[in-house]
Short mmCIF file of C-alpha atoms and ligand atoms in Angstrom, two decimals:
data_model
loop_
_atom_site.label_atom_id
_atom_site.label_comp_id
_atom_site.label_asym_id
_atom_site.label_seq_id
_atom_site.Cartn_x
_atom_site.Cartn_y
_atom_site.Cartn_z
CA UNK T 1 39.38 16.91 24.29
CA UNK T 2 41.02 16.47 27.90
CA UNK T 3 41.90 13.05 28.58
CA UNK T 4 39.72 13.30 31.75
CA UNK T 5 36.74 14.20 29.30
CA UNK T 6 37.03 11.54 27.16
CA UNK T 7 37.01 9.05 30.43
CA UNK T 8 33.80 10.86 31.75
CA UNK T 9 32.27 10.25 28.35
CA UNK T 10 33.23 6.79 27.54
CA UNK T 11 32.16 5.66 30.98
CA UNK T 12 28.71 7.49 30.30
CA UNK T 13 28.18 6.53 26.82
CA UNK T 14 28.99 2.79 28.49
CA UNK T 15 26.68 3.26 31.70
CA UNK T 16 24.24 4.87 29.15
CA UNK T 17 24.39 8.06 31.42
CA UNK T 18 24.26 11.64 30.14
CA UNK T 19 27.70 13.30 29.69
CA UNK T 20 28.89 16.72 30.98
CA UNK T 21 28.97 20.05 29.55
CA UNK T 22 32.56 21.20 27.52
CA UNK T 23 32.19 24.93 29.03
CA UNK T 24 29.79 25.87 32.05
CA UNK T 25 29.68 29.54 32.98
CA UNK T 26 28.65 30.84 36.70
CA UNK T 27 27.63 34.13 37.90
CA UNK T 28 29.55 33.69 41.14
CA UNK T 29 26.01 36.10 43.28
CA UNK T 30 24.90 35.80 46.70
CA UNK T 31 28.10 36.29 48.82
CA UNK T 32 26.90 39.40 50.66
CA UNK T 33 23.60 38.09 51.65
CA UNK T 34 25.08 34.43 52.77
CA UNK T 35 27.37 36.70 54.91
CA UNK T 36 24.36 39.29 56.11
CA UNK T 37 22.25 36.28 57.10
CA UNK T 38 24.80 35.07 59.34
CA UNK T 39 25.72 38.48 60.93
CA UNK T 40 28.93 38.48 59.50
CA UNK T 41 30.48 41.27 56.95
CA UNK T 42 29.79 40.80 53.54
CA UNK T 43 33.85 40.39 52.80
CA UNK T 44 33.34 37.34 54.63
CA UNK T 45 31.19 36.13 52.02
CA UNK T 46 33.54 36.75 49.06
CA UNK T 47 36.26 34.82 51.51
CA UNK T 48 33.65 31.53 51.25
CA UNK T 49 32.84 32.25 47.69
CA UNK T 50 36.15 32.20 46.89
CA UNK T 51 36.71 28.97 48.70
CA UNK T 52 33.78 27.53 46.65
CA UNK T 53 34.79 28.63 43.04
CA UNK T 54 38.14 26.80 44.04
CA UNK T 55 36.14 23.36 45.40
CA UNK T 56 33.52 23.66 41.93
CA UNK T 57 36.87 24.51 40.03
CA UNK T 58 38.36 21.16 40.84
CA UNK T 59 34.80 19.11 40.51
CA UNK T 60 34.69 20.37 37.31
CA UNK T 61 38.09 19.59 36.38
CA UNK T 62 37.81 16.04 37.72
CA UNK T 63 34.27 15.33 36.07
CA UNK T 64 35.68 16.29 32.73
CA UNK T 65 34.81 19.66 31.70
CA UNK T 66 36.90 21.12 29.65
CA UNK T 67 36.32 24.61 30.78
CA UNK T 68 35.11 26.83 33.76
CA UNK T 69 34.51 30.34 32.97
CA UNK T 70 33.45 32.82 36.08
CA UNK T 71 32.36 35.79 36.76
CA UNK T 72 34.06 37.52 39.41
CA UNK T 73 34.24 40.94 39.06
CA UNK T 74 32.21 43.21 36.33
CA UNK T 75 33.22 47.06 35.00
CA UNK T 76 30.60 48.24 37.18
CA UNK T 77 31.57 46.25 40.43
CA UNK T 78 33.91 49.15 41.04
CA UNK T 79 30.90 51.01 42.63
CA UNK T 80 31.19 49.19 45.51
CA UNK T 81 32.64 50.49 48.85
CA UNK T 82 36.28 50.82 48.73
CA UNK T 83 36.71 48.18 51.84
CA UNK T 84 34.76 45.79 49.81
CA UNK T 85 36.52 46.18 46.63
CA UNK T 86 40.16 46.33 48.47
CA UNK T 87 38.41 42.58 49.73
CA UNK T 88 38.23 41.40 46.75
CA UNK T 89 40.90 42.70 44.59
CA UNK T 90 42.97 40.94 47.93
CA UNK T 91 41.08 37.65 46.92
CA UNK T 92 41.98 37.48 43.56
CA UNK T 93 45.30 37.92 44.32
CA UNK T 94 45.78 35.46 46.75
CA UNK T 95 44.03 32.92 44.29
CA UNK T 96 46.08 34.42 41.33
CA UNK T 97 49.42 33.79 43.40
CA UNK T 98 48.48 29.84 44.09
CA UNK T 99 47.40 28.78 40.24
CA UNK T 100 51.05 30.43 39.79
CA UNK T 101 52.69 27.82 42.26
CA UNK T 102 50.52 25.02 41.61
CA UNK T 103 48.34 25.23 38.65
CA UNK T 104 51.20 23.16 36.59
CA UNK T 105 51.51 20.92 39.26
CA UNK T 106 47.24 20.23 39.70
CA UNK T 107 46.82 20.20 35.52
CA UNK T 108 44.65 23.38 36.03
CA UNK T 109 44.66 26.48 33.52
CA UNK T 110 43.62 29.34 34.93
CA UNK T 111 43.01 32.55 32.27
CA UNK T 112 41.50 36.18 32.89
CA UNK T 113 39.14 37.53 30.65
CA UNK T 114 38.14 41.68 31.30
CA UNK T 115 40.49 44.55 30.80
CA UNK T 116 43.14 44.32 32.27
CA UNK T 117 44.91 47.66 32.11
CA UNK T 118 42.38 48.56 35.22
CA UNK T 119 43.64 46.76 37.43
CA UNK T 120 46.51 47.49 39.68
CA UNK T 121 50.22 47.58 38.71
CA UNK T 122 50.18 44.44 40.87
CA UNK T 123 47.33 42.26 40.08
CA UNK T 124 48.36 42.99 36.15
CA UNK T 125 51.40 41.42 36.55
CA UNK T 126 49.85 38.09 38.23
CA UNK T 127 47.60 38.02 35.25
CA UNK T 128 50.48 38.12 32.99
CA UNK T 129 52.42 35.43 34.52
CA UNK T 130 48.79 32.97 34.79
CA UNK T 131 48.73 33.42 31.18
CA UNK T 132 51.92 32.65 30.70
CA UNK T 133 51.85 29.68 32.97
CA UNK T 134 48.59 28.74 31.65
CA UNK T 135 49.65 29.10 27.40
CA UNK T 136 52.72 26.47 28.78
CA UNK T 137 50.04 23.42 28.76
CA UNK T 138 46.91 21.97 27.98
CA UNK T 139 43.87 20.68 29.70
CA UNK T 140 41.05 22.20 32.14
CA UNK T 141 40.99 25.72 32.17
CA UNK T 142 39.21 28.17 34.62
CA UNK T 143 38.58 31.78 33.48
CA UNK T 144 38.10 34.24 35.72
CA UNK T 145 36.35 37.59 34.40
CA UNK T 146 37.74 40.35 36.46
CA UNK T 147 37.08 43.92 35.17
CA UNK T 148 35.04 42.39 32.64
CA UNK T 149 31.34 43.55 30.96
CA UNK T 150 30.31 41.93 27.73
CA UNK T 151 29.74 45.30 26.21
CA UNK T 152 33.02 46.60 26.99
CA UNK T 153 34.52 42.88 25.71
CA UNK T 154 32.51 43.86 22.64
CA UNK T 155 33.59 47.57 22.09
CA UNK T 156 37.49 46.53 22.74
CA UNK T 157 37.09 43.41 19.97
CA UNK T 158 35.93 45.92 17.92
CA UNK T 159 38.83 48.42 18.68
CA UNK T 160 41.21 46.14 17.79
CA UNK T 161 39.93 44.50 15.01
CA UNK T 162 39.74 48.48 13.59
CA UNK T 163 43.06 49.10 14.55
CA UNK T 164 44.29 45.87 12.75
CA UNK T 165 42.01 46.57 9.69
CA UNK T 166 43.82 50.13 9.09
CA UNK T 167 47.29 48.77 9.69
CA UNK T 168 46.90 46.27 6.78
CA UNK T 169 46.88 43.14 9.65
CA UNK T 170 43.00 42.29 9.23
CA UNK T 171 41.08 40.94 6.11
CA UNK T 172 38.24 43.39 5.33
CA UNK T 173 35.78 40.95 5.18
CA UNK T 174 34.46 40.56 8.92
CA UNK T 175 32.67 37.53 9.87
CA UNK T 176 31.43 36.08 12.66
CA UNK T 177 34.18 33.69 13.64
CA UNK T 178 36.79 36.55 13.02
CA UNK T 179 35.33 39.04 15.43
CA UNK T 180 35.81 36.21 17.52
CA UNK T 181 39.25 35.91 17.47
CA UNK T 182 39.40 39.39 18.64
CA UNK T 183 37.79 38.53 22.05
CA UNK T 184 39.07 38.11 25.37
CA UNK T 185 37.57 34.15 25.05
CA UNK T 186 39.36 34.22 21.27
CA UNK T 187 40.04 30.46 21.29
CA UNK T 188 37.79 28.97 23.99
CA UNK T 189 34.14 27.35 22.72
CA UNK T 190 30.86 29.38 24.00
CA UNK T 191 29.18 28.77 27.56
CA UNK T 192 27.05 25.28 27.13
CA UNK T 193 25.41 26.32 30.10
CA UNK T 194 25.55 29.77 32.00
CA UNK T 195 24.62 29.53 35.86
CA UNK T 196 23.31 31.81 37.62
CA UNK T 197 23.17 31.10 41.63
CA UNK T 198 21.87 33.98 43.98
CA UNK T 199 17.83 34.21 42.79
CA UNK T 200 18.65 36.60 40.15
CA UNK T 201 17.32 35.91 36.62
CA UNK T 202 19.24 38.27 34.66
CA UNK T 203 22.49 38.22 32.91
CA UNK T 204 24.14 40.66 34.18
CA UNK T 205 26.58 41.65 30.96
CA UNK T 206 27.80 38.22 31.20
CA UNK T 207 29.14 36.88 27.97
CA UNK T 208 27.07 38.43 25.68
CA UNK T 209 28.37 37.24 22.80
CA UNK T 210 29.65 33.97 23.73
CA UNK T 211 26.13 32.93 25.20
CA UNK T 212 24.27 33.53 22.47
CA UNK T 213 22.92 29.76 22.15
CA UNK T 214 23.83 28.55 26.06
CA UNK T 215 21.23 27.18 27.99
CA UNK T 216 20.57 29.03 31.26
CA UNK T 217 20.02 28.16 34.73
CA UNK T 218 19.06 29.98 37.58
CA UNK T 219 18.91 28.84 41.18
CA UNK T 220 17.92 30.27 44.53
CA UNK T 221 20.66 29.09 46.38
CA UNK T 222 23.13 31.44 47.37
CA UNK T 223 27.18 31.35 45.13
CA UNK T 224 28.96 30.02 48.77
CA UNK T 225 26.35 27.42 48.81
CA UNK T 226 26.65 26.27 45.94
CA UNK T 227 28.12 22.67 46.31
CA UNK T 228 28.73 19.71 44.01
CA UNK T 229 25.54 18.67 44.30
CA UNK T 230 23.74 21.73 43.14
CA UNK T 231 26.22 21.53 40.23
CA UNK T 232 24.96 18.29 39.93
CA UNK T 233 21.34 19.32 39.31
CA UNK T 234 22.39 21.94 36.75
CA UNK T 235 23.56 19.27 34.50
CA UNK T 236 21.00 16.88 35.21
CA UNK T 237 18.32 19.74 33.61
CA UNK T 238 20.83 21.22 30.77
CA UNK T 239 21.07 17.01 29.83
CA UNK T 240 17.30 17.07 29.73
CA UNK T 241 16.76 20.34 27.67
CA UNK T 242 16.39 20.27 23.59
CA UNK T 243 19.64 22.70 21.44
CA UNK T 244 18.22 23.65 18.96
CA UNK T 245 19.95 26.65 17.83
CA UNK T 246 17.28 28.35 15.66
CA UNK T 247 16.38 24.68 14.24
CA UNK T 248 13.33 22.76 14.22
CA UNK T 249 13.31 19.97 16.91
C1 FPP E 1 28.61 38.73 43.91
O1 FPP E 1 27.97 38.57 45.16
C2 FPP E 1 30.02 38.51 44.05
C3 FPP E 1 30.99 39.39 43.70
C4 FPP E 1 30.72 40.71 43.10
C5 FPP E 1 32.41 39.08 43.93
C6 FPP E 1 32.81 37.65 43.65
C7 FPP E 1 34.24 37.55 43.96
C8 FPP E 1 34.81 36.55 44.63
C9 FPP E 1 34.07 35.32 45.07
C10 FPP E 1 36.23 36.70 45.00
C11 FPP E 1 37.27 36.09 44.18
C12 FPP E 1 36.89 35.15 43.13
C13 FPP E 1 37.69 34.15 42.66
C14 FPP E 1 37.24 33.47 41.43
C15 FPP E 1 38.93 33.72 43.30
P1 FPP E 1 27.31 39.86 45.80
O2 FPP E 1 28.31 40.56 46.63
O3 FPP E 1 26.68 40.68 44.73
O4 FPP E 1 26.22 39.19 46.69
P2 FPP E 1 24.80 39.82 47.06
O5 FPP E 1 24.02 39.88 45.79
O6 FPP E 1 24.28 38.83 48.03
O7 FPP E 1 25.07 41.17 47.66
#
């Protein structure tokens, strides 16, 4: 548990307040209508969102959640028009190049889940140095899903696991928790809560496997919009709601 954590949850358990969530999820939606609505191009709205995930990224970090996992750009987000997907591919690696320079320095891990060999010769090796940085230290740590789909997470798991199996690596014995292990999130806990901004109530190939038992919560308000305080409310409801994974009360 991150030291900030543990201070979060000793100060609730003392003020007899609820505590935070380990892992929240977000479907970063909504940045092309907050841009549309004010006349502006919807790139302009993945600049703000951008600016947001950073601001919620370092809430989250300072509340004591352990980890931030987001969803940034799917397998099927390539559909978009080119100017739009240049946009954000130039996003992500402007936001890649900081964690590099500061992410040590701010006590921030910052991870990409999604397949990686689509991206550009460029962005791949920004992702390879986060990781690097990020596998240096311990502490809060943001994942950002970039080429990602929870199918395709799924079918590459499975790949590899097969490949292992018939090169004498893998037991033959496949269980839950070892599938697992072959996933881009192999080592991080499932989503406590999975949010989903934007007035969308679908999942979207999020995490399909990891949010098997998350609680989910969807909200009108659009991803740059988003503040603190609609954070806030999310964890005020997933405190109120009952876990009871396939239990009785
Ligand atoms: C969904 O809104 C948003 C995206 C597909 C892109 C999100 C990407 C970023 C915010 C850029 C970089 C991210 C990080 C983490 C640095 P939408 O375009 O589908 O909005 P709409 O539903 O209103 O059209």
């Amino acid at each position: 548990m991150s030291e900030d954590r543990k201070n979060k949850k000793d100060k609730a358990g003392e003020a007899g307040e609820a505590a935070v969530p380990r892992h929240i999820a977000i479907i970063l939606d909504g940045n092309g209508r907050w841009a549309k609505k004010r006349g502006l191009p919807r790139t302009a709205g993945h600049a703000v969102g951008s600016e947001n995930f950073r601001k919620i990224a370092l809430y989250c970090r300072d509340i004591g959640v352990d980890y931030l996992t987001v969803y940034a750009f799917s397998t099927e987000n390539w559909k978009r028009p080119e100017t739009e997907v240049n946009t954000i591919m130039k996003l992500l690696e402007k936001y890649l190049h900081e964690a590099i320079d500061t992410m040590e320095r701010d006590r921030m891990r910052m991870q990409v889940f999604g397949d990686v060999s689509g991206l550009s010769p460029r962005l791949q090796e920004l992702v390879k140095q986060t990781n690097e940085i990020a596998s240096r230290f311990e502490g809060f740590t943001a994942n950002i899903c970039l080429n990602y789909g929870g199918r395709d997470e799924i079918v590459r798991a499975a790949g590899k696991y097969a490949a292992d199996l018939v090169a004498g690596r893998a037991e033959g014995e496949l269980s839950e928790e070892l599938f697992s292990s072959y996933l881009d999130s192999a080592g991080t806990p499932d989503p406590d809560l999975i949010i989903r901004p934007g007035g969308e109530v679908r999942i979207s190939n999020f995490l399909l496997w990891q949010g098997a038992y998350s609680e989910l919560y969807f909200s009108d308000v659009l991803w740059p919009d988003f503040g603190t305080s609609e954070l806030d409310k999310a964890i005020a409801e997933f405190n109120n709601r009952n876990r009871r994974y396939g239990n009785v009360g």
